[in-house]
XYZ file of C-alpha atoms in Angstrom:
305
model
C 0.000 0.000 0.000
C 1.277 3.462 -0.881
C 1.008 6.126 1.786
C 0.959 9.856 1.256
C 1.736 12.101 4.215
C 2.667 15.707 4.795
C 5.988 15.536 6.587
C 8.499 18.358 6.751
C 12.193 17.973 7.512
C 12.576 17.701 11.279
C 14.769 20.424 12.708
C 16.800 17.846 14.614
C 17.468 15.631 11.592
C 21.247 15.107 11.271
C 21.846 17.068 14.486
C 23.345 14.762 17.097
C 25.032 15.138 20.457
C 26.143 11.564 21.180
C 27.918 8.846 19.240
C 28.268 5.245 20.385
C 31.253 3.228 19.259
C 32.496 -0.188 20.392
C 36.183 -1.025 20.560
C 37.515 -3.443 17.970
C 38.007 -6.871 19.620
C 41.119 -8.968 19.037
C 38.877 -11.636 17.516
C 38.123 -9.165 14.705
C 41.446 -10.217 13.181
C 39.871 -13.637 12.532
C 37.629 -11.930 9.954
C 40.605 -11.641 7.599
C 41.758 -14.251 5.117
C 45.186 -15.818 4.712
C 45.935 -13.779 1.601
C 44.813 -10.515 3.234
C 45.221 -10.747 7.029
C 43.931 -8.045 9.350
C 46.376 -6.105 11.514
C 44.447 -5.765 14.784
C 46.426 -2.807 16.130
C 46.130 -0.907 12.866
C 42.365 -1.504 12.888
C 42.213 -0.097 16.421
C 44.254 2.923 15.344
C 41.857 3.594 12.458
C 38.916 3.507 14.837
C 40.708 5.921 17.180
C 41.226 8.335 14.267
C 37.511 8.186 13.488
C 36.693 8.964 17.123
C 38.927 12.057 16.925
C 37.031 13.208 13.851
C 33.661 12.626 15.531
C 34.757 14.805 18.437
C 35.612 17.579 15.968
C 31.958 17.366 14.869
C 30.760 18.280 18.400
C 29.844 14.758 19.504
C 30.131 13.231 22.946
C 31.614 9.760 22.542
C 30.270 6.735 24.418
C 32.869 4.003 24.019
C 31.774 0.430 24.752
C 34.166 -2.315 25.795
C 34.974 -4.845 23.098
C 33.417 -8.304 23.406
C 35.635 -11.133 22.164
C 32.576 -13.365 21.716
C 31.356 -11.072 18.927
C 33.922 -10.473 16.180
C 31.785 -7.769 14.569
C 30.777 -5.916 17.735
C 32.525 -2.760 16.468
C 29.818 -2.486 13.771
C 27.330 -0.884 16.156
C 25.180 0.639 13.390
C 23.547 -2.747 12.811
C 22.252 -2.980 16.387
C 19.699 -0.154 16.435
C 17.785 2.319 14.288
C 17.582 5.646 16.127
C 15.426 8.547 14.987
C 14.671 11.372 17.376
C 14.174 9.998 20.865
C 13.150 6.521 19.723
C 15.486 3.561 19.301
C 14.373 0.390 17.532
C 16.528 -2.516 18.665
C 17.263 -4.610 15.588
C 17.474 -8.345 15.009
C 20.613 -8.810 12.854
C 20.309 -11.213 9.949
C 23.274 -13.273 11.156
C 22.170 -15.119 14.300
C 25.728 -15.084 15.651
C 25.444 -11.285 15.853
C 22.092 -11.021 17.609
C 23.705 -10.968 21.054
C 25.455 -7.702 20.137
C 22.235 -5.762 20.745
C 22.142 -6.480 24.501
C 24.711 -3.879 25.583
C 23.443 -1.347 23.023
C 19.918 -1.716 24.426
C 21.188 -1.173 27.983
C 23.051 2.029 27.104
C 20.213 3.487 25.048
C 17.593 2.677 27.676
C 19.375 3.187 30.987
C 22.075 5.745 30.199
C 20.529 7.839 27.444
C 16.882 7.282 28.455
C 15.593 6.812 24.914
C 12.243 5.223 24.123
C 13.000 1.623 23.242
C 11.043 -0.275 20.603
C 11.463 -4.025 20.189
C 10.792 -6.243 17.185
C 7.914 -8.545 18.103
C 7.795 -10.591 14.908
C 10.044 -13.606 15.406
C 10.462 -14.020 11.647
C 11.812 -10.483 11.162
C 15.475 -9.749 10.488
C 16.887 -6.234 10.403
C 20.398 -4.771 10.190
C 20.731 -1.052 10.895
C 23.098 -0.743 7.935
C 20.106 -1.443 5.674
C 18.209 1.617 6.946
C 18.742 5.053 5.399
C 16.897 7.912 7.112
C 16.700 10.965 4.870
C 15.083 13.309 7.384
C 11.841 13.000 5.416
C 11.362 9.270 4.812
C 13.108 5.984 5.497
C 14.568 3.631 2.887
C 15.075 0.008 3.935
C 17.155 -2.400 1.852
C 15.596 -5.861 1.581
C 18.382 -8.360 0.988
C 20.848 -10.656 2.734
C 20.308 -9.428 6.280
C 16.987 -7.591 6.295
C 13.612 -8.970 5.211
C 10.205 -7.389 4.642
C 9.124 -8.182 8.189
C 12.138 -6.185 9.371
C 11.066 -3.247 7.208
C 7.581 -3.536 8.682
C 9.108 -3.295 12.169
C 10.765 -0.013 11.139
C 7.413 1.310 9.917
C 5.718 0.390 13.180
C 8.478 1.984 15.276
C 8.431 5.261 13.306
C 4.819 5.671 12.047
C 5.307 9.377 11.320
C 7.537 8.532 8.346
C 6.930 6.741 5.072
C 9.053 3.580 4.896
C 10.137 2.608 1.388
C 11.657 -0.890 0.877
C 14.348 -1.227 -1.784
C 15.003 -4.628 -3.345
C 18.674 -5.560 -3.025
C 18.493 -9.089 -4.452
C 20.278 -8.010 -7.632
C 23.154 -6.408 -5.730
C 26.186 -7.974 -4.072
C 26.284 -5.328 -1.372
C 26.270 -6.376 2.263
C 24.000 -3.474 3.237
C 22.028 -0.666 1.610
C 24.404 1.905 3.119
C 27.322 0.118 1.465
C 25.980 1.763 -1.702
C 24.424 5.041 -0.571
C 24.274 7.468 2.338
C 23.263 11.011 3.176
C 25.805 13.638 2.114
C 23.702 16.643 3.107
C 20.206 17.581 4.210
C 18.672 16.709 0.842
C 21.654 15.041 -0.808
C 22.038 11.290 -1.247
C 25.479 10.054 -2.257
C 25.202 6.882 -4.314
C 27.700 4.603 -6.019
C 27.636 4.536 -9.819
C 28.590 0.849 -9.787
C 26.129 -1.597 -11.330
C 24.783 -2.432 -7.866
C 24.518 1.223 -6.945
C 22.629 2.066 -10.127
C 20.086 -0.650 -9.325
C 19.346 1.150 -6.052
C 19.484 4.534 -7.813
C 16.661 3.482 -10.159
C 14.470 2.371 -7.280
C 15.036 5.564 -5.314
C 14.156 7.648 -8.391
C 10.938 5.647 -8.850
C 9.762 5.295 -5.264
C 11.033 8.248 -3.238
C 8.202 10.389 -1.893
C 10.423 13.491 -1.799
C 13.008 15.085 -4.072
C 16.745 14.757 -3.461
C 19.938 15.680 -5.200
C 21.572 12.359 -6.064
C 25.347 12.599 -5.964
C 26.861 9.835 -8.117
C 30.315 8.650 -7.106
C 32.507 6.145 -8.939
C 33.141 4.009 -5.861
C 31.100 2.100 -3.288
C 33.596 3.189 -0.620
C 33.165 6.846 -1.546
C 29.373 6.618 -1.375
C 29.382 5.566 2.274
C 29.866 8.614 4.478
C 28.592 10.189 7.677
C 26.689 13.478 7.642
C 26.486 14.934 11.149
C 25.978 18.417 12.592
C 26.616 20.061 9.237
C 29.892 18.164 8.717
C 30.637 15.412 6.214
C 32.990 12.560 7.097
C 34.331 10.425 4.254
C 37.280 8.275 3.212
C 40.765 9.630 2.508
C 42.037 10.664 -0.892
C 44.118 7.474 -1.093
C 41.001 5.330 -0.675
C 38.635 6.838 -3.231
C 39.176 7.701 -6.919
C 40.352 11.207 -7.816
C 37.154 11.773 -9.784
C 35.125 11.198 -6.595
C 37.271 13.679 -4.713
C 36.705 16.228 -7.483
C 32.932 15.740 -7.257
C 33.032 16.304 -3.504
C 35.160 19.435 -3.966
C 32.650 20.790 -6.455
C 29.364 19.798 -4.839
C 29.924 19.773 -1.069
C 30.103 23.170 0.612
C 29.902 21.916 4.215
C 33.035 21.292 6.305
C 34.603 17.936 5.401
C 36.741 15.488 7.332
C 38.426 12.377 6.011
C 39.636 9.277 7.791
C 41.077 5.930 6.718
C 39.583 2.475 7.311
C 41.689 0.380 4.924
C 42.361 -2.246 7.597
C 38.796 -2.374 8.891
C 37.519 -2.569 5.331
C 39.137 -5.984 4.918
C 36.125 -7.340 6.839
C 33.672 -5.303 4.666
C 33.329 -2.667 7.380
C 32.109 0.768 6.262
C 32.517 4.169 7.918
C 28.876 4.463 8.921
C 28.784 0.950 10.381
C 31.222 1.992 13.131
C 28.947 4.618 14.687
C 25.502 4.954 16.236
C 24.403 8.599 16.242
C 21.930 9.882 18.827
C 20.102 13.151 19.341
C 19.126 13.296 23.001
C 16.771 16.084 23.980
C 17.713 17.873 27.187
C 14.035 18.064 28.001
C 11.365 15.670 26.821
C 9.283 17.314 24.130
C 5.524 16.866 24.263
C 4.325 15.265 21.053
C 1.042 16.370 19.554
C -0.571 14.197 16.917
C -3.762 14.563 14.924
C -3.849 10.855 14.106
C -7.028 9.059 15.036
C -7.143 5.454 16.251
C -8.518 4.329 12.904
C -5.506 5.861 11.149
C -2.862 3.832 12.918
C -3.142 0.636 10.887
C -2.855 2.712 7.728
C 0.246 4.609 8.788
C 2.186 1.835 10.507
C 2.999 -0.010 7.325
C 5.447 0.014 4.454
C 5.095 1.138 0.905
C 4.949 -1.973 -1.252
C 7.823 -2.959 -3.492
C 7.323 -2.297 -7.182
């Protein structure tokens, strides 16, 4: 079912005051392969550099202890979808990762006092890296780690936004945000690879709002972090010169670059290493004109085409 709603850009969209990261565990090195082993200390150093950049973007850093039982625990983005004061705790597609959400839930609920939403459908799978919030609507990639029931859970947790599922079956990408991310308030950076163009077509067809789509000749370049008016992306050595030229021409906001060449050996992306939170100093009273009969209509997803 297609929904139409009047929904303006929230003033707090892309404005954050906290960032959660989780230290890289030693077991992360096991994610490498014999021909391309991971240097654990270098991976830790790369994460530390990213934390320095996040601080330059006016973020308070909450650093979680590493957990050797979970090799991918540093990829905190997959553990929750956070919009405003609400946090949806995900159910990662890989069962071995589902225990990673426990500590994230505790911090979001007890320390940051966010409203916690749980996924009640036992058949649902959802990775946070498959969820792209544009400030106006939410795109959810349906693929290896996230299914339609997971997208439905996003719609139920955030009924004030249209949720648009994007079919990722024809792509080889691990997550939707491996191919696209927000590069500004109404700017979506997207890879011009074959996989990226498949997502590009769907966004053009199904988006409920207009965006400037910034095509970049690299999947790595298309994954970035837009926060507090700053853009964080990969270093010049890690993305093609043509991508750097596009950013120079199109992006007017302050930019920061940081390297994740070691972390990337395990298909880690920049955005996957951070959970961004906007915590209100004072709870804001919400006023809604929705009637009870409207709720079933709004808490749903737009059907795939």
